[in-house]
Coordinates of C-alpha atoms and ligand atoms in Angstrom, one line a residue:
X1 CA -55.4 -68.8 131.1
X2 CA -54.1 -66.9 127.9
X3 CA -53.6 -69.2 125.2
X4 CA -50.3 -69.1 123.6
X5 CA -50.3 -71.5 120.8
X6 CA -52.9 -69.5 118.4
X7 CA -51.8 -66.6 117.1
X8 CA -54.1 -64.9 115.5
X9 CA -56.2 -63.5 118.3
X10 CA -55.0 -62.6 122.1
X11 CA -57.4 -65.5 123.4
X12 CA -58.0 -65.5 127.1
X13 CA -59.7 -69.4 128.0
X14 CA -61.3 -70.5 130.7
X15 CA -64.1 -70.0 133.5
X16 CA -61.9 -66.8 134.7
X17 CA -61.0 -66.1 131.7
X18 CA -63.1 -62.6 131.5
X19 CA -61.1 -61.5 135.0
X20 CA -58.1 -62.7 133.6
X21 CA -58.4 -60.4 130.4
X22 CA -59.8 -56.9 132.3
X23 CA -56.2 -55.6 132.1
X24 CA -56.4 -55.9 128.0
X25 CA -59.7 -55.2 127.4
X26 CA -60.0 -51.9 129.5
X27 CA -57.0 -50.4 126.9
X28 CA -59.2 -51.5 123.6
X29 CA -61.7 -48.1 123.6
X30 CA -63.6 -46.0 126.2
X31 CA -67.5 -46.4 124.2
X32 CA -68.7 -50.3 123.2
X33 CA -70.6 -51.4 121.0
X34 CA -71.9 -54.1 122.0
X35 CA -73.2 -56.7 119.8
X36 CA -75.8 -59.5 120.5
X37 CA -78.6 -61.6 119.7
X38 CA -81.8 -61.7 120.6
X39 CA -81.5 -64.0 124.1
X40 CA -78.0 -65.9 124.5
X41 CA -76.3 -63.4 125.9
X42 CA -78.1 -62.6 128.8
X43 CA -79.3 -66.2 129.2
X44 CA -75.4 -67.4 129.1
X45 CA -74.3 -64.7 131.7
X46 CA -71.9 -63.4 129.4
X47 CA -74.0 -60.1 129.0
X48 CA -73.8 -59.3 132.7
X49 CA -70.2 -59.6 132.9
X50 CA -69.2 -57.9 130.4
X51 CA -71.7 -54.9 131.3
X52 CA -69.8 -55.2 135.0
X53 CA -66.5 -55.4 133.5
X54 CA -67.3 -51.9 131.3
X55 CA -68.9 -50.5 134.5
X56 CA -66.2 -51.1 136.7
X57 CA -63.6 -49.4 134.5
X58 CA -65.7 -46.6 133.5
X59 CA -66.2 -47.5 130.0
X60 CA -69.6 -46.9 128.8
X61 CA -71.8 -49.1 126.3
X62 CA -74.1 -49.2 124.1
X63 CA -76.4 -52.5 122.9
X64 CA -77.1 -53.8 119.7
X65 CA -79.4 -56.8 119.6
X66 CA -80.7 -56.8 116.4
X67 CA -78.5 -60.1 115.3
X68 CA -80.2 -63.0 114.0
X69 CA -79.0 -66.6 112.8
X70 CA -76.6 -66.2 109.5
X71 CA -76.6 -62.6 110.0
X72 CA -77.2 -60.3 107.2
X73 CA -75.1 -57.5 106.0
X74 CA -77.6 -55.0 106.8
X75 CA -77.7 -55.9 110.5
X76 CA -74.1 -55.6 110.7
X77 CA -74.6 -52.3 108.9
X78 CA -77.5 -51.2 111.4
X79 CA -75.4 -52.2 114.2
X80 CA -72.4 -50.3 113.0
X81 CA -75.0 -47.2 112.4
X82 CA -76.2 -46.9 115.9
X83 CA -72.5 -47.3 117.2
X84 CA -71.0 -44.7 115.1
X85 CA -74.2 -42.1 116.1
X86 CA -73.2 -43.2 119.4
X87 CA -69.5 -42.4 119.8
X88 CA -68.6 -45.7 120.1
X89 CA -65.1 -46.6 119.4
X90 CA -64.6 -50.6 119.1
X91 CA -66.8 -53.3 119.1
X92 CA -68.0 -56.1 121.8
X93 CA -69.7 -58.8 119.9
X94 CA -71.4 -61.7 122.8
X95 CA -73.3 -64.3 121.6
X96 CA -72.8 -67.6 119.1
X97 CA -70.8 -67.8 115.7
X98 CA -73.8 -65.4 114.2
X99 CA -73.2 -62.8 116.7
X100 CA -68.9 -62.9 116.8
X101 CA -69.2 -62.7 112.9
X102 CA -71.7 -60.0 112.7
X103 CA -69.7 -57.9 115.5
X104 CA -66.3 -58.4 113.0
X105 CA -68.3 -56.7 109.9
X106 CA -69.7 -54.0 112.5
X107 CA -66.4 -53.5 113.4
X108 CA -65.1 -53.1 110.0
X109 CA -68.6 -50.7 109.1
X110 CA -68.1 -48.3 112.4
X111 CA -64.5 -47.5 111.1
X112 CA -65.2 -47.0 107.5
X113 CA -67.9 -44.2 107.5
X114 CA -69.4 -44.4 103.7
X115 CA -68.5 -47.2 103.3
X116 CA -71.6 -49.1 100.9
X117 CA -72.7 -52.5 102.5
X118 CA -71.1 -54.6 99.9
X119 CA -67.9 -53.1 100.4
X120 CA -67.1 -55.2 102.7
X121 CA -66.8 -58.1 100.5
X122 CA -64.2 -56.4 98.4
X123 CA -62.3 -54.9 100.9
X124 CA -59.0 -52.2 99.7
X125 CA -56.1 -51.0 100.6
X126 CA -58.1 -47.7 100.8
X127 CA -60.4 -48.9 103.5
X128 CA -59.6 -48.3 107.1
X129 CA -58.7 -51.4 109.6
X130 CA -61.6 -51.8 111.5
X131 CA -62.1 -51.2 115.0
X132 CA -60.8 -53.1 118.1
X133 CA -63.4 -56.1 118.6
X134 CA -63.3 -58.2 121.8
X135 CA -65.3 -61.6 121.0
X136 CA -67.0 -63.3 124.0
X137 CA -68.6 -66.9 122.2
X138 CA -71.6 -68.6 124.1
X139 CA -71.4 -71.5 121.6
X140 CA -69.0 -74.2 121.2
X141 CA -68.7 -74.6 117.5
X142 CA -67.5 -71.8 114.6
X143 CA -63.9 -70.9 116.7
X144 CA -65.0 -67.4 115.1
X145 CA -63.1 -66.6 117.7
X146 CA -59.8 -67.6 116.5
X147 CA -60.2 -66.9 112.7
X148 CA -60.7 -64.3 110.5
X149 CA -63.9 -64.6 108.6
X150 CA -67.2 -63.5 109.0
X151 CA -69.6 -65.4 107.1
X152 CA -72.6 -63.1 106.5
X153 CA -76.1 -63.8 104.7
X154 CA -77.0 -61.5 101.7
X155 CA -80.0 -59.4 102.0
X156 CA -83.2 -61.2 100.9
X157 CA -81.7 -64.5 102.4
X158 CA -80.8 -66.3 99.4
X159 CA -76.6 -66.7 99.4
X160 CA -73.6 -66.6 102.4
X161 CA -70.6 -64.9 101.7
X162 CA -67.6 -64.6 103.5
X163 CA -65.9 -61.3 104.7
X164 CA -62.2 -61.9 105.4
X165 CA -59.1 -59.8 105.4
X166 CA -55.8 -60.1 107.4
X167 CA -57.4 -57.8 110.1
X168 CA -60.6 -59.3 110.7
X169 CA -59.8 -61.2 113.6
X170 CA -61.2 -60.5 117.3
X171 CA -58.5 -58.2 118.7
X172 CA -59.2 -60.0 122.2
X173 CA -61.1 -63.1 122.9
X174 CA -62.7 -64.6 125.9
X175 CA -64.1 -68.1 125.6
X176 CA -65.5 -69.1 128.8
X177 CA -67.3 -72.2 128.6
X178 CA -69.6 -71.5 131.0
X179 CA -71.5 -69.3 128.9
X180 CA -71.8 -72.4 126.3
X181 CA -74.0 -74.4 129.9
X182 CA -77.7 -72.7 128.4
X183 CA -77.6 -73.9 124.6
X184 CA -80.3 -75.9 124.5
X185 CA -79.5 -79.6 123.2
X186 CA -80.2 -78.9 119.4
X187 CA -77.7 -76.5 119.3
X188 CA -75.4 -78.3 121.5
X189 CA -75.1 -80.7 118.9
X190 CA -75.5 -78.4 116.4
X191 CA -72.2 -76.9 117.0
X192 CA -69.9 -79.8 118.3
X193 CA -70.7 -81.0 115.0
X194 CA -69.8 -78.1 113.2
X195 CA -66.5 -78.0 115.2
X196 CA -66.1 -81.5 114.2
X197 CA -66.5 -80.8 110.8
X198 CA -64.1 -77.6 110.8
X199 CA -61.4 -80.6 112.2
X200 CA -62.3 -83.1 109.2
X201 CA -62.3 -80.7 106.1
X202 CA -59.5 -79.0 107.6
X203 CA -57.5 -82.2 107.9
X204 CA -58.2 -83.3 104.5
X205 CA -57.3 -79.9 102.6
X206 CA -54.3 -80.0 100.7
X207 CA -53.6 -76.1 102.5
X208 CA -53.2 -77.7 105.9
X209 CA -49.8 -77.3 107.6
X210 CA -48.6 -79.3 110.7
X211 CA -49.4 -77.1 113.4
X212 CA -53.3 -77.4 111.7
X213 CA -53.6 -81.1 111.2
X214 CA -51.9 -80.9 115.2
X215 CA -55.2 -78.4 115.9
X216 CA -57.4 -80.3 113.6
X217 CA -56.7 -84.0 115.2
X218 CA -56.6 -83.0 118.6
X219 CA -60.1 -81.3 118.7
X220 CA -61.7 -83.9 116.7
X221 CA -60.7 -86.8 119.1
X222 CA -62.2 -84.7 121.8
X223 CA -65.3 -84.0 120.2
X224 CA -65.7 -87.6 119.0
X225 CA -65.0 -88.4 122.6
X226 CA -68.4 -86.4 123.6
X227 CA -70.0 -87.6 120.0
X228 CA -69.8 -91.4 120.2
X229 CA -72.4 -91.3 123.1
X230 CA -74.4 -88.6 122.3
X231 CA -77.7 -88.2 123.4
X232 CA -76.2 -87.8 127.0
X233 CA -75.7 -85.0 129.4
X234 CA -72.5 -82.9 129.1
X235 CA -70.9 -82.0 131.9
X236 CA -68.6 -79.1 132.9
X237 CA -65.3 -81.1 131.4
X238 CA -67.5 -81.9 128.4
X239 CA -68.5 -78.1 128.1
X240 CA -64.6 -76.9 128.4
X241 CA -63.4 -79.8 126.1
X242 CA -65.9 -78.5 123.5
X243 CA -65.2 -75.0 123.8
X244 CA -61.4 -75.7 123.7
X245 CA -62.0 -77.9 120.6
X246 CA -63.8 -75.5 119.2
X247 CA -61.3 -72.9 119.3
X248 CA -58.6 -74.7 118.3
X249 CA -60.8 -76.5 115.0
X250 CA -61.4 -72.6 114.0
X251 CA -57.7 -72.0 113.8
X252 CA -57.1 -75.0 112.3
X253 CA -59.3 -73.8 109.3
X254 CA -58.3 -69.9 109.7
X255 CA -55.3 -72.0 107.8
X256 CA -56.9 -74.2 105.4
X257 CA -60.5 -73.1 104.8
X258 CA -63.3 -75.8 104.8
X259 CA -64.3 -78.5 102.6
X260 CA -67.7 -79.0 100.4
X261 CA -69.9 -79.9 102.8
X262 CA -69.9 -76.2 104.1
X263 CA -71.6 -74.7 101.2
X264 CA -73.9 -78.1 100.4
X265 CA -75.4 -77.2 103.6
X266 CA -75.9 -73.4 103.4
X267 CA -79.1 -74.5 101.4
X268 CA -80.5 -76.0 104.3
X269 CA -79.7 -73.7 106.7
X270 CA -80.9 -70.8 104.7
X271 CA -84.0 -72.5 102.9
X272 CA -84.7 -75.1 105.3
X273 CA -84.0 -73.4 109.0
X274 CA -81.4 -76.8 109.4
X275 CA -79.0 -74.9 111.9
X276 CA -75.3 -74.6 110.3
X277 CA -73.4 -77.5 112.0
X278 CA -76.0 -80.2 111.6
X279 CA -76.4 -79.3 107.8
X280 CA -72.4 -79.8 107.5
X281 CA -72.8 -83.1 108.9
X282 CA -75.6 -84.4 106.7
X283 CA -72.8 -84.0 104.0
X284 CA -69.8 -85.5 106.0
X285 CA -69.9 -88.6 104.8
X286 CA -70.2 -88.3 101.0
X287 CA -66.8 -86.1 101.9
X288 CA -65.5 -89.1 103.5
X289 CA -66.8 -91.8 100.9
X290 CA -65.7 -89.5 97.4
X291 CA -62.2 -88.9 99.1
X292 CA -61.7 -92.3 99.9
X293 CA -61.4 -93.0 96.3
X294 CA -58.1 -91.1 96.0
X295 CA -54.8 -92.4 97.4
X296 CA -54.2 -89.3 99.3
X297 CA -57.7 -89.2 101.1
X298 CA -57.5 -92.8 102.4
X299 CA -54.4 -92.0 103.5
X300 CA -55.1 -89.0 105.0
X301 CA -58.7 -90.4 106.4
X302 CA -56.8 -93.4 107.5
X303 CA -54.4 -91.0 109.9
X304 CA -57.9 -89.3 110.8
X305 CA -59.8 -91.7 111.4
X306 CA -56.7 -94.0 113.0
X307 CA -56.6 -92.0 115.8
X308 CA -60.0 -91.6 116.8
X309 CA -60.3 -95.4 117.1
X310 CA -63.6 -95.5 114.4
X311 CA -63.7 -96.7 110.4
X312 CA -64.1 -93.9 108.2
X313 CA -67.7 -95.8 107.1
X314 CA -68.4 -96.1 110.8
X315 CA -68.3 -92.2 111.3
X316 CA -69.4 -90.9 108.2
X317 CA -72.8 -92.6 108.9
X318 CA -73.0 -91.4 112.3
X319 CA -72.1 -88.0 111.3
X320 CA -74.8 -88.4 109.1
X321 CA -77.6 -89.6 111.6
X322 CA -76.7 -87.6 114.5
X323 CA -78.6 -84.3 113.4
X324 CA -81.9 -86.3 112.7
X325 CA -83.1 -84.5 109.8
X326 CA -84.9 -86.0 107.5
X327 CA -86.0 -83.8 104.5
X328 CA -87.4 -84.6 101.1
X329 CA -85.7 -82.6 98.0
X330 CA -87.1 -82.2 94.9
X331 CA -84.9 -82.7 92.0
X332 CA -85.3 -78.8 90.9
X333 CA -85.1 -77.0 94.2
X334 CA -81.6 -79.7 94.7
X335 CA -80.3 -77.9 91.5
X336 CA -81.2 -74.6 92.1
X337 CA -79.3 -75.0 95.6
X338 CA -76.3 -76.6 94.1
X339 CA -75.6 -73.8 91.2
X340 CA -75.8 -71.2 94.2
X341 CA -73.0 -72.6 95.6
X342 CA -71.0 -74.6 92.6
X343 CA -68.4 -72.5 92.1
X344 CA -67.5 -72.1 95.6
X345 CA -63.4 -72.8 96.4
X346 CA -64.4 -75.5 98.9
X347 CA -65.1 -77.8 96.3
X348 CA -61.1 -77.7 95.4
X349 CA -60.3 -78.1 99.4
X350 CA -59.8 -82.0 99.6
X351 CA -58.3 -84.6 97.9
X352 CA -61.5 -85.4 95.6
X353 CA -62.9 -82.7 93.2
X354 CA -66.8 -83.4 92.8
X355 CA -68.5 -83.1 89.6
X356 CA -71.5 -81.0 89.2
X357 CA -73.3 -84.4 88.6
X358 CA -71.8 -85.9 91.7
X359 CA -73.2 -83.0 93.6
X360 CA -76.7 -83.8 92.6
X361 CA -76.5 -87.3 93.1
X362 CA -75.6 -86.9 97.4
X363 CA -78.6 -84.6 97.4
X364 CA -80.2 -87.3 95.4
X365 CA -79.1 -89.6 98.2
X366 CA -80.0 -87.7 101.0
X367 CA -83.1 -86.0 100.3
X368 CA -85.3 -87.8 98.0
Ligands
LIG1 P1 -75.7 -69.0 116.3 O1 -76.4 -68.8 115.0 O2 -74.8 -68.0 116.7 O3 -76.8 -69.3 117.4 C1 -77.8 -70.3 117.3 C2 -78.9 -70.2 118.3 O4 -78.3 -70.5 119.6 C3 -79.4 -68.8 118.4 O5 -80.8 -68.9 118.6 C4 -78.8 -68.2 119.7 O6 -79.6 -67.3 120.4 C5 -78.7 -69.5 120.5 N1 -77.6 -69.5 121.5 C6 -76.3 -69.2 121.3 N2 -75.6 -69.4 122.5 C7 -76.5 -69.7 123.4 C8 -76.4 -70.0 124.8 N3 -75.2 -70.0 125.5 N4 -77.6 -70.2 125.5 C9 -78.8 -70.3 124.9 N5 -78.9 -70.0 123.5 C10 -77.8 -69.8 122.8 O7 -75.0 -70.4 116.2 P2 -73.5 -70.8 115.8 O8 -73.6 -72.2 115.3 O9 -72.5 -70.5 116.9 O10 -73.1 -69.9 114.6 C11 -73.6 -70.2 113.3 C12 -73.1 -69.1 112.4 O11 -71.7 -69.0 112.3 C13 -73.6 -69.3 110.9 O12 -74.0 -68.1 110.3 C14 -72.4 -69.9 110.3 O13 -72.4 -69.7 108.9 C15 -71.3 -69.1 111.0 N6 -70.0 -69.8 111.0 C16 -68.9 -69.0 111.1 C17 -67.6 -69.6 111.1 C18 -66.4 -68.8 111.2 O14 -65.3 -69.3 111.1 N7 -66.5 -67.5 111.4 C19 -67.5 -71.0 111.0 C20 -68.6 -71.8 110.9 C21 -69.9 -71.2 110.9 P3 -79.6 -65.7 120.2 O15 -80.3 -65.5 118.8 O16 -80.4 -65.2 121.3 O17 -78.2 -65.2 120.2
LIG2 ZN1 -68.8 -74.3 110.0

């Protein structure tokens, strides 16, 4: 079914949904790229269909699968390299967050020949728009899919950073939560938390509109739906409800951003191999617990939190147990993770505005 309420992508939903978008997708380019990780998307189908899709209307391809988890800019780069030597003339990205993100900076690379690598961070009115990019997601989690940013890892693995512009969105997406049935549990959970936590930052930044607090509550009751009982298996109606959630939680911050605990827990994900949801969620509830000091954030928590049927205390902690990681911090490594990310704009996204102090003491907390 084509999805009409989210507007920044043409978003085509559903087991079908691939079918359902051949009449678009066959006008985007006659040469793919097409980008992917190492495994998911053969293991999730999506590969095969989209190679049968091409096939069928005599559009050739050609494969990158050089991304990894939190992509770096020179893989996008790479990718970009081998399309543009190849003819190719838009971009196919298939696979998780990593992969949809990494296909949006090859897209911008293949159509800005010269471009340098960090260009892309500081993008012009000089640069080209970047080539047509059909997004196919085999996770349930970033709604990459419906948003504009690209979150990329430097060279050398130390910092994120985010590319965004007003054309970085997919041109086309297909989410099909069938391809989301092979994640294996870790990042099953992985990313419905990270969805989940898309849903509660957005909700609580002061940049949300209706129509995202509308996106934001209505994914995170169906997530918390599928969270309250986790471990258990997930069904097909679980699978769609997470993938629709998803989608929707990743337009709700295309509005508003995301709160702190998105770059508290690049750290871990970078330094620590703690995948990207479940490090969000480590840092949910000091979110929850610091912006329940302020008027606005228990009244905002308290609409939140009100209509998933759960105290604010209640899911902070389980947000906080569900990814089972237990690390141990020192106090210098803690800092050096914090300046990386200090400055970042998230920190201003929510009712509460931690100190730098304040930021030490929840690593204190959680990692001692
Ligand atoms: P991911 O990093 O894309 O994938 C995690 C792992 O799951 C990979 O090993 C991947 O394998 C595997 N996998 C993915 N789909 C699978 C499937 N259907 N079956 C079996 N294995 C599968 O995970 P993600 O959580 O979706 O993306 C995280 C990235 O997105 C981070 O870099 C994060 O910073 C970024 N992010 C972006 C946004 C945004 O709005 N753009 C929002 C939040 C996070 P392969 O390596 O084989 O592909
Ligand atoms: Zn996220």
């Amino acid at each position: 079914m084509k999805i009409n309420d989210i507007r920044t992508s043409e978003i085509y939903f559903g087991n079908r949904a691939l079918s359902e978008a051949e009449h678009v997708i066959r006008t985007l380019g006659k040469r793919a790229l097409v980008v992917t990780g190492r495994n998911s998307a053969d293991e999730s189908g999506a590969y095969p269909d989209i190679a049968g899709l091409l096939e069928r209307n005599g559009i050739s391809h050609v494969r990158y699968s050089g991304v990894r988890e939190n992509p770096s800019v020179s893989s996008c780069f790479e990718g970009a390299e081998l399309g543009r030597a190849e003819g190719c003339d838009f971009v196919i990205a298939a696979g998780g967050g990593s992969a949809i993100d990494a296909g949006k900076a090859a897209a911008f690379y293949l159509a800005n020949p010269g471009s340098a690598r960090e260009e892309i961070f500081n993008v012009t009115g000089d640069h080209s728009r970047p080539s047509p990019l059909l997004a196919v997601p085999t996770t349930a989690g970033t709604g990459s899919e419906a948003n504009r940013y690209s979150v990329l890892t430097e060279d050398g693995g130390a910092k994120k950073h985010t590319y965004k512009t007003g054309y970085s969105y997919p041109s086309v997406s297909v989410v099909c939560p069938r391809y989301t049935y092979s994640m294996p549990e870790k990042y099953s959970l992985s990313t419905a938390l990270d969805a989940f936590a898309h849903s509660i930052e957005s909700y609580l930044s002061p940049k949300s509109t209706e129509q995202s607090r509308e996106y934001a509550l209505s994914s995170a009751s169906a997530i918390w739906d599928v969270l309250k009982d986790w471990p258990g298996p997930l069904n097909e109606e679980d699978r769609e409800k997470l993938s629709r959630s998803a989608m929707y939680a990743g337009a709700a911050i295309d509005v508003t951003g995301t709160g702190f605990p998105h770059p508290m827990g690049y750290g871990l994900t970078l330094g620590y191999g703690v995948p990207h949801g479940s490090a969000c969620a480590l840092f949910e509830d000091a979110f929850i617990r610091y912006n329940m000091i302020t008027k606005e954030g228990r009244r905002l928590l308290g609409e939140f939190c009100g209509s998933l049927n759960v105290s604010p205390e209640e899911l902070g902690d389980r947000l906080m147990r569900l990814p089972g990681v237990e690390l141990h911090i020192g106090q210098d490594t803690a800092e050096e993770l914090i300046s990386r990310v200090e400055a970042a704009s998230n920190f201003r996204n929510s009712p509460y505005i931690l100190s730098r102090g304040e930021m030490s003491d929840i690593y204190k907390r959680l990692f001692k």
